[in-house]
Amino acid sequence: MPFVQSLDNSSLNKYYSDLQLSREETKRSKEVVFPIIEKLLSYVNSKDPRFSCDPLHSGSFWQGLKVKRADEYDFTVPLVSVDDMGWVSSSSMRYYGFDKQSPNIDAMRTLPQDVHVVRLCMPLPQPPVGYHFINWPNRTSDLWQHGDLFVNDDLIPFLVNRRFKELITESIDVCKLSRVEVARYMSGPAITVRIILSNHQKISIDFAVAHKDKTPMPYFVTFPRTQTVLWLNDHNKIETIKQRGLISVAKKPFYWLQSYALMEKELVREIDADGGCRKKCHRLMKYFNEKYWRPTAKPVISSYILKNIFFWECEKQPSSQLWVPQFLEHRFYNMVSSLLVCIDERNAPVYFNPKINLLKDKDENQLELAKSKIVKFIFKEATMQLNANWTQ
C-alpha cells in the first residue's frame, strides 16, 4: 500500500528519542531483579534438579529491541536432560487428557486449578504446525526416574509448568521475599513473577520452561535461503545461528512449541555492525504498535509478529546501503506496508519456518480494527505534516 511519507527521518527520530530506555533506571532495575532471580532458581533447583538454575536470556530486553521501561524481563529455564529425550511431531494416537472439561484445553489460563491429566478413550488431536510431543521411553537418568511429569512416556508441558510454579511459589515464602508475588494464572507459556519496588513500581519476570533440543536442524527450518546468504554474507555467522538450534517451550498443555529464540537472538546480535538502522526501525514499529495501533488493551499484532516482519525485511533488502540512517523512513514504510499485506492476506510467516502462520487464529474483527488504526495514524501524521508545511 503506497503512503504519503509523512513520518520523515526528522519525525521518526523525534519519536525514537521518546522510547529510549533510561540507562540509570535499567541499572537500578537489574540490581533488584537479578539477585531475586538467582535466589528463586537456586531454591527450585535444590528441590528439583530437573530445573536448571542457569537460565537462558530471551526476549526483547536482551536483544536490544525493547521500547518500554526496563520493567519486564524474560527468562527461559532449561530442563536438565540427556541426549535420548527427543520430540516427534506426530506418530501414534495419544490417549490422555484432562479429567475436567475446559472451554479451551489449549490455554493454560482457563484451566481449573485442580485439573488432572488422566488416560482417556478419545485420542488427542495431532499437534498444530509448529508444535510437537516430547517422548522419552527409556529413561535411565537418575534425575528422571520419577514419572510425575510423564504420561505414557510423553513429557507433559502442563505438568512441567505446574511443578515449576509450585516450586517458585514455595521459594518466595522460604526466601522471605515479601515484595514478590506469583501471578495467579499461567498465561501462555510463561509463569509470571511480579516484584513490587519501594516506589510501588512493578517489575514483571516471565519464566518459560523449555527443553534444549539436541537433534540436528529439522528439515522444515528453511535457513539459510539464497537471499539470506546475500544479506548476512558471512558463513561463520550462518553456521553459528544454525548451531544455536531450537528449544521446545512448554506452551500448550499437551504440546511443546518449537521456538527459534536462540537462533533469533544470534541473528539480531551485531545486526547493525555496518552502522545501519535496522533495530531502530523495528523498535519504532513496536512503539507505534503498542502506543497507537492496538484496537484493545492487548495488541492483536504481537511484538513477535513484528519481529518476523523485521527479519523478512532485512532479508528482502540485503544491501547495507539500503539501511543507512538517511533511509530510515523508507525502511519504516516498507515494514508498515509489509504488515498491512500480512493482515490483508491473513498470513504472517515465521522467518525460520514459513509454514507457521502467526495470524492463523487471530480474531478477524480485531485484525481489521488494527489495520484501520494503522492507516488512520499514518494519514493523520500526513495531514499534520502538510498543515505544518502550509503554516511555515
Coordinates of C-alpha atoms in Angstrom, one line a residue:
M1 CA 0.0 0.0 0.0
P2 CA 1.6 3.3 -1.0
F3 CA 1.8 6.1 1.6
V4 CA 2.4 9.8 1.7
Q5 CA 5.6 9.5 3.7
S6 CA 4.5 11.9 6.4
L7 CA 6.8 10.5 9.0
D8 CA 10.1 11.6 7.6
N9 CA 13.5 11.0 9.3
S10 CA 13.2 14.0 11.5
S11 CA 9.8 13.0 12.8
L12 CA 10.8 9.3 13.3
N13 CA 13.9 10.4 15.2
K14 CA 11.8 12.6 17.4
Y15 CA 9.6 9.6 18.3
Y16 CA 12.6 7.4 18.7
S17 CA 14.0 9.8 21.4
D18 CA 10.9 9.1 23.4
L19 CA 11.3 5.3 23.5
Q20 CA 14.9 5.2 24.7
L21 CA 15.4 3.2 27.9
S22 CA 16.9 5.2 30.8
R23 CA 20.4 3.6 31.5
E24 CA 20.2 4.6 35.2
E25 CA 16.7 3.1 35.5
T26 CA 17.7 0.0 33.7
K27 CA 20.8 -0.4 36.0
R28 CA 18.6 0.0 39.2
S29 CA 16.1 -2.5 37.8
K30 CA 18.7 -5.1 37.1
E31 CA 20.3 -4.6 40.6
V32 CA 16.9 -5.6 42.1
V33 CA 15.9 -8.3 39.7
F34 CA 19.0 -10.4 39.2
P35 CA 19.6 -11.3 42.9
I36 CA 16.0 -12.3 43.2
I37 CA 16.1 -14.5 40.1
E38 CA 19.2 -16.2 41.5
K39 CA 17.5 -17.0 44.8
L40 CA 14.4 -18.3 43.2
L41 CA 16.0 -20.6 40.7
S42 CA 18.6 -21.8 43.2
Y43 CA 15.9 -22.9 45.5
V44 CA 13.9 -24.5 42.7
N45 CA 17.0 -26.4 41.5
S46 CA 17.8 -27.6 45.1
K47 CA 14.3 -29.0 45.4
D48 CA 14.0 -30.4 41.9
P49 CA 17.3 -30.6 40.0
R50 CA 15.4 -31.3 36.8
F51 CA 15.0 -27.5 36.5
S52 CA 18.3 -25.7 35.8
C53 CA 19.4 -22.8 37.9
D54 CA 21.2 -21.3 34.9
P55 CA 18.5 -19.5 32.8
L56 CA 18.7 -18.5 29.2
H57 CA 18.2 -14.8 28.5
S58 CA 15.4 -14.4 26.0
G59 CA 13.1 -11.7 24.9
S60 CA 13.5 -8.1 23.6
F61 CA 15.4 -6.7 26.5
W62 CA 18.3 -9.0 25.9
Q63 CA 18.3 -8.3 22.1
G64 CA 18.3 -4.5 22.4
L65 CA 14.8 -4.3 21.0
K66 CA 12.8 -3.2 24.0
V67 CA 10.8 0.0 23.8
K68 CA 9.2 0.3 27.2
R69 CA 10.7 0.9 30.6
A70 CA 13.0 -1.8 32.0
D71 CA 10.1 -3.4 33.9
E72 CA 9.8 -6.7 32.0
Y73 CA 12.3 -9.5 31.8
D74 CA 12.1 -12.9 30.1
F75 CA 14.0 -15.9 31.3
T76 CA 13.9 -19.4 29.8
V77 CA 14.5 -22.1 32.4
P78 CA 16.1 -25.2 30.7
L79 CA 15.2 -28.7 31.8
V80 CA 18.3 -30.7 32.7
S81 CA 18.0 -33.5 30.1
V82 CA 20.0 -36.1 28.3
D83 CA 20.6 -36.9 24.6
D84 CA 17.8 -39.6 24.3
M85 CA 15.0 -37.2 25.1
G86 CA 13.5 -36.5 21.7
W87 CA 10.5 -34.9 20.1
V88 CA 8.1 -36.1 17.5
S89 CA 5.6 -34.0 15.5
S90 CA 3.1 -36.9 15.1
S91 CA 3.0 -40.6 15.5
S92 CA 0.6 -43.0 17.3
M93 CA -2.5 -41.6 18.9
R94 CA -2.2 -40.1 22.4
Y95 CA -5.0 -41.3 24.7
Y96 CA -4.8 -38.9 27.6
G97 CA -6.3 -35.5 28.6
F98 CA -7.9 -33.6 31.4
D99 CA -10.3 -35.1 33.9
K100 CA -12.4 -31.9 33.8
Q101 CA -13.8 -30.0 30.8
S102 CA -12.4 -26.6 30.0
P103 CA -13.6 -24.0 27.5
N104 CA -10.2 -24.2 25.8
I105 CA -7.8 -27.0 26.6
D106 CA -5.1 -25.2 24.6
A107 CA -5.0 -22.3 27.1
M108 CA -3.2 -22.7 30.4
R109 CA -5.1 -19.6 31.7
T110 CA -8.6 -21.1 31.5
L111 CA -7.8 -24.4 33.2
P112 CA -9.4 -25.2 36.6
Q113 CA -6.9 -25.2 39.4
D114 CA -7.5 -28.8 40.5
V115 CA -7.4 -30.3 37.0
H116 CA -5.5 -33.6 36.5
V117 CA -4.1 -35.4 33.5
V118 CA -5.7 -38.9 33.1
R119 CA -5.8 -41.6 30.4
L120 CA -8.9 -41.3 28.2
C121 CA -10.7 -43.3 25.5
M122 CA -10.6 -40.4 23.0
P123 CA -7.3 -39.5 21.4
L124 CA -5.7 -36.1 21.5
P125 CA -5.7 -34.1 18.2
Q126 CA -2.3 -34.2 16.4
P127 CA -0.1 -31.2 17.3
P128 CA -0.7 -28.0 15.3
V129 CA 2.0 -26.8 12.9
G130 CA 4.9 -25.6 15.0
Y131 CA 4.2 -27.9 17.9
H132 CA 5.2 -31.4 18.9
F133 CA 5.2 -34.1 21.6
I134 CA 8.3 -34.9 23.6
N135 CA 8.7 -38.6 24.1
W136 CA 11.2 -40.4 26.3
P137 CA 10.5 -44.1 26.5
N138 CA 13.8 -45.4 28.0
R139 CA 14.7 -43.1 30.9
T140 CA 17.9 -44.2 32.5
S141 CA 18.9 -40.9 34.1
D142 CA 18.5 -40.9 37.9
L143 CA 17.0 -37.4 37.7
W144 CA 14.2 -38.6 35.5
Q145 CA 13.3 -41.9 37.0
H146 CA 10.2 -40.4 38.8
G147 CA 7.4 -40.4 36.3
D148 CA 5.4 -37.5 37.8
L149 CA 5.7 -35.3 34.7
F150 CA 5.0 -38.1 32.2
V151 CA 2.0 -39.9 30.7
N152 CA 2.7 -42.8 28.5
D153 CA 6.4 -41.7 28.3
D154 CA 5.3 -38.3 27.0
L155 CA 6.7 -35.3 28.9
I156 CA 3.6 -33.2 29.6
P157 CA 4.0 -29.4 29.4
F158 CA 1.1 -28.8 31.8
L159 CA 2.6 -31.0 34.4
V160 CA 6.1 -29.4 34.0
N161 CA 4.7 -25.9 34.3
R162 CA 2.6 -26.8 37.3
R163 CA 5.6 -28.3 39.1
F164 CA 7.7 -25.3 38.4
K165 CA 5.1 -22.9 39.5
E166 CA 4.6 -24.8 42.8
L167 CA 8.3 -24.5 43.5
I168 CA 8.6 -20.9 42.5
T169 CA 5.7 -20.1 44.8
E170 CA 7.3 -22.1 47.6
S171 CA 10.7 -20.4 47.1
I172 CA 9.2 -16.9 47.6
D173 CA 7.9 -18.0 51.0
V174 CA 11.1 -19.8 52.1
C175 CA 13.4 -17.0 50.9
K176 CA 11.1 -14.5 52.7
L177 CA 10.7 -12.2 49.6
S178 CA 7.8 -10.0 50.9
R179 CA 7.5 -7.8 47.8
V180 CA 7.5 -10.7 45.3
E181 CA 4.3 -12.5 44.1
V182 CA 3.4 -15.1 41.6
A183 CA 0.6 -14.3 39.1
R184 CA -2.5 -16.3 39.9
Y185 CA -2.9 -17.8 36.4
M186 CA -0.4 -19.1 33.9
S187 CA -0.9 -17.1 30.8
G188 CA 0.6 -18.7 27.7
P189 CA 3.9 -20.5 28.3
A190 CA 5.2 -18.2 31.0
I191 CA 4.9 -18.2 34.8
T192 CA 4.9 -14.6 35.8
V193 CA 6.5 -13.3 39.0
R194 CA 6.0 -9.6 40.0
I195 CA 8.4 -7.6 42.1
I196 CA 6.9 -4.5 43.8
L197 CA 9.5 -1.8 44.3
S198 CA 9.5 0.7 47.2
N199 CA 8.1 3.3 44.9
H200 CA 5.2 0.9 44.1
Q201 CA 6.5 0.3 40.5
K202 CA 6.0 -3.3 39.4
I203 CA 8.6 -5.4 37.5
S204 CA 7.3 -8.5 35.8
I205 CA 9.5 -11.5 35.3
D206 CA 8.3 -14.2 32.9
F207 CA 9.7 -17.7 33.3
A208 CA 9.2 -20.1 30.4
V209 CA 10.3 -23.7 31.0
A210 CA 12.0 -25.3 27.9
H211 CA 13.9 -28.3 26.7
K212 CA 17.0 -27.5 24.6
D213 CA 16.8 -29.7 21.6
K214 CA 19.9 -31.7 20.8
T215 CA 18.7 -33.1 17.5
P216 CA 20.1 -31.9 14.1
M217 CA 18.4 -29.0 12.4
P218 CA 14.9 -30.2 11.3
Y219 CA 14.0 -30.3 7.7
F220 CA 11.3 -27.7 8.0
V221 CA 13.8 -24.9 9.1
T222 CA 14.3 -23.1 5.8
F223 CA 17.6 -21.4 6.8
P224 CA 19.6 -20.2 5.1
R225 CA 17.9 -19.3 1.9
T226 CA 19.7 -17.8 -1.1
Q227 CA 18.6 -14.3 -0.1
T228 CA 19.7 -15.0 3.5
V229 CA 23.3 -15.6 2.2
L230 CA 23.1 -12.3 0.3
W231 CA 22.0 -10.5 3.4
L232 CA 24.3 -12.0 6.0
N233 CA 27.2 -12.6 3.7
D234 CA 29.1 -14.5 6.5
H235 CA 29.4 -18.2 6.5
N236 CA 30.5 -18.3 10.2
K237 CA 27.5 -16.2 11.3
I238 CA 25.1 -18.5 9.5
E239 CA 26.7 -21.6 11.0
T240 CA 26.6 -20.1 14.5
I241 CA 22.9 -19.4 14.1
K242 CA 22.2 -22.9 13.0
Q243 CA 24.2 -24.3 15.9
R244 CA 22.1 -22.4 18.4
G245 CA 19.2 -24.7 17.4
L246 CA 15.6 -25.0 18.6
I247 CA 14.2 -25.1 22.0
S248 CA 10.9 -26.7 23.0
V249 CA 8.8 -24.4 25.2
A250 CA 6.1 -25.7 27.5
K251 CA 3.3 -23.6 26.0
K252 CA 0.2 -25.6 25.4
P253 CA -0.9 -28.1 28.0
F254 CA 0.0 -31.1 25.9
Y255 CA 2.1 -29.7 23.0
W256 CA 5.6 -28.2 23.1
L257 CA 6.2 -25.1 21.0
Q258 CA 9.1 -25.2 18.5
S259 CA 10.9 -22.0 19.5
Y260 CA 13.6 -20.2 17.5
A261 CA 14.5 -17.8 20.3
L262 CA 18.2 -18.7 20.4
M263 CA 18.6 -18.5 16.7
E264 CA 16.8 -15.2 16.6
K265 CA 19.0 -13.8 19.4
E266 CA 22.1 -14.7 17.4
L267 CA 20.6 -13.3 14.2
V268 CA 20.0 -9.9 15.9
R269 CA 23.4 -9.8 17.5
E270 CA 25.5 -7.2 15.8
I271 CA 22.8 -6.8 13.1
D272 CA 23.8 -3.1 12.8
A273 CA 27.5 -3.6 12.8
D274 CA 27.6 -1.9 9.4
G275 CA 26.1 1.3 11.0
G276 CA 22.6 0.5 9.8
C277 CA 19.2 1.5 11.3
R278 CA 17.6 -2.0 11.4
K279 CA 17.0 -2.2 15.1
K280 CA 15.9 1.4 15.2
C281 CA 13.3 0.8 12.5
H282 CA 11.9 -2.3 14.3
R283 CA 11.8 -0.5 17.7
L284 CA 9.7 2.3 16.1
M285 CA 7.3 -0.3 14.7
K286 CA 6.9 -1.8 18.2
Y287 CA 6.5 1.6 19.7
F288 CA 3.7 2.7 17.4
N289 CA 2.0 -0.7 17.7
E290 CA 1.9 -0.5 21.5
K291 CA 1.0 3.2 21.7
Y292 CA -1.2 3.9 18.7
W293 CA -2.2 0.9 16.7
R294 CA -3.7 -1.6 19.1
P295 CA -7.5 -1.9 19.0
T296 CA -7.8 -3.3 22.5
A297 CA -5.6 -3.3 25.7
K298 CA -3.9 -6.5 24.3
P299 CA -2.5 -5.9 20.9
V300 CA -3.7 -8.3 18.2
I301 CA -0.4 -7.7 16.4
S302 CA 2.1 -9.1 18.8
S303 CA 5.7 -8.0 19.1
Y304 CA 6.7 -11.4 17.8
I305 CA 4.8 -10.8 14.5
L306 CA 6.6 -7.5 14.1
K307 CA 10.0 -9.2 14.8
N308 CA 9.4 -11.7 12.0
I309 CA 8.4 -8.9 9.6
F310 CA 11.6 -7.2 10.7
F311 CA 13.7 -10.3 9.7
W312 CA 11.9 -10.7 6.4
E313 CA 12.5 -7.0 5.6
C314 CA 16.2 -7.3 6.4
E315 CA 16.4 -10.3 4.0
K316 CA 14.4 -8.6 1.2
Q317 CA 16.7 -5.6 1.5
P318 CA 20.2 -7.2 1.9
S319 CA 22.4 -4.3 0.9
S320 CA 23.9 -2.3 3.8
Q321 CA 23.4 0.8 1.6
L322 CA 19.6 0.5 1.9
W323 CA 19.9 0.6 5.8
V324 CA 21.9 3.8 6.2
P325 CA 20.2 6.2 8.7
Q326 CA 19.2 8.5 5.9
F327 CA 16.9 5.8 4.5
L328 CA 15.1 5.2 7.9
E329 CA 11.7 6.5 6.6
H330 CA 11.9 4.3 3.5
R331 CA 12.6 1.1 5.5
F332 CA 9.9 2.1 8.1
Y333 CA 7.2 2.5 5.4
N334 CA 8.3 -0.8 3.8
M335 CA 7.8 -2.5 7.1
V336 CA 4.4 -0.9 7.6
S337 CA 3.4 -1.9 4.1
S338 CA 4.5 -5.5 4.8
L339 CA 2.5 -5.6 8.0
L340 CA -0.7 -4.4 6.1
V341 CA -0.1 -7.0 3.4
C342 CA 0.2 -9.7 6.1
I343 CA -3.1 -8.5 7.6
D344 CA -4.9 -8.5 4.2
E345 CA -3.6 -12.0 3.4
R346 CA -4.1 -13.2 7.0
N347 CA -0.7 -14.7 6.9
A348 CA 2.4 -13.6 8.8
P349 CA 5.0 -16.4 8.3
V350 CA 7.7 -17.2 10.8
Y351 CA 11.1 -16.3 9.5
F352 CA 12.8 -19.6 10.2
N353 CA 9.7 -21.7 9.4
P354 CA 7.3 -20.0 6.9
K355 CA 4.8 -22.8 7.2
I356 CA 3.8 -21.3 10.6
N357 CA 1.3 -18.5 10.2
L358 CA 1.3 -16.2 13.2
L359 CA -2.1 -14.8 12.2
K360 CA -3.9 -18.1 11.8
D361 CA -6.0 -17.9 15.0
K362 CA -6.3 -14.1 15.3
D363 CA -9.7 -12.6 15.5
E364 CA -10.8 -11.2 12.1
N365 CA -12.5 -8.1 13.5
Q366 CA -9.6 -7.3 15.7
L367 CA -7.2 -7.5 12.7
E368 CA -9.4 -5.2 10.7
L369 CA -9.5 -2.7 13.6
A370 CA -5.8 -2.8 13.9
K371 CA -5.4 -2.2 10.1
S372 CA -7.8 0.7 10.3
K373 CA -5.8 2.2 13.2
I374 CA -2.5 1.9 11.3
V375 CA -3.9 3.6 8.2
K376 CA -5.6 6.3 10.2
F377 CA -2.5 7.0 12.2
I378 CA -0.3 7.3 9.0
F379 CA -2.7 9.6 7.3
K380 CA -3.2 11.7 10.4
E381 CA 0.6 12.2 10.5
A382 CA 0.4 13.1 6.8
T383 CA -2.2 15.8 7.5
M384 CA -0.3 17.2 10.4
Q385 CA 2.8 17.4 8.3
L386 CA 1.0 19.1 5.4
N387 CA -0.5 21.6 7.8
A388 CA 2.9 22.3 9.4
N389 CA 4.4 22.9 6.0
W390 CA 1.5 25.2 5.0
T391 CA 1.9 27.5 8.0
Q392 CA 5.7 27.8 7.5

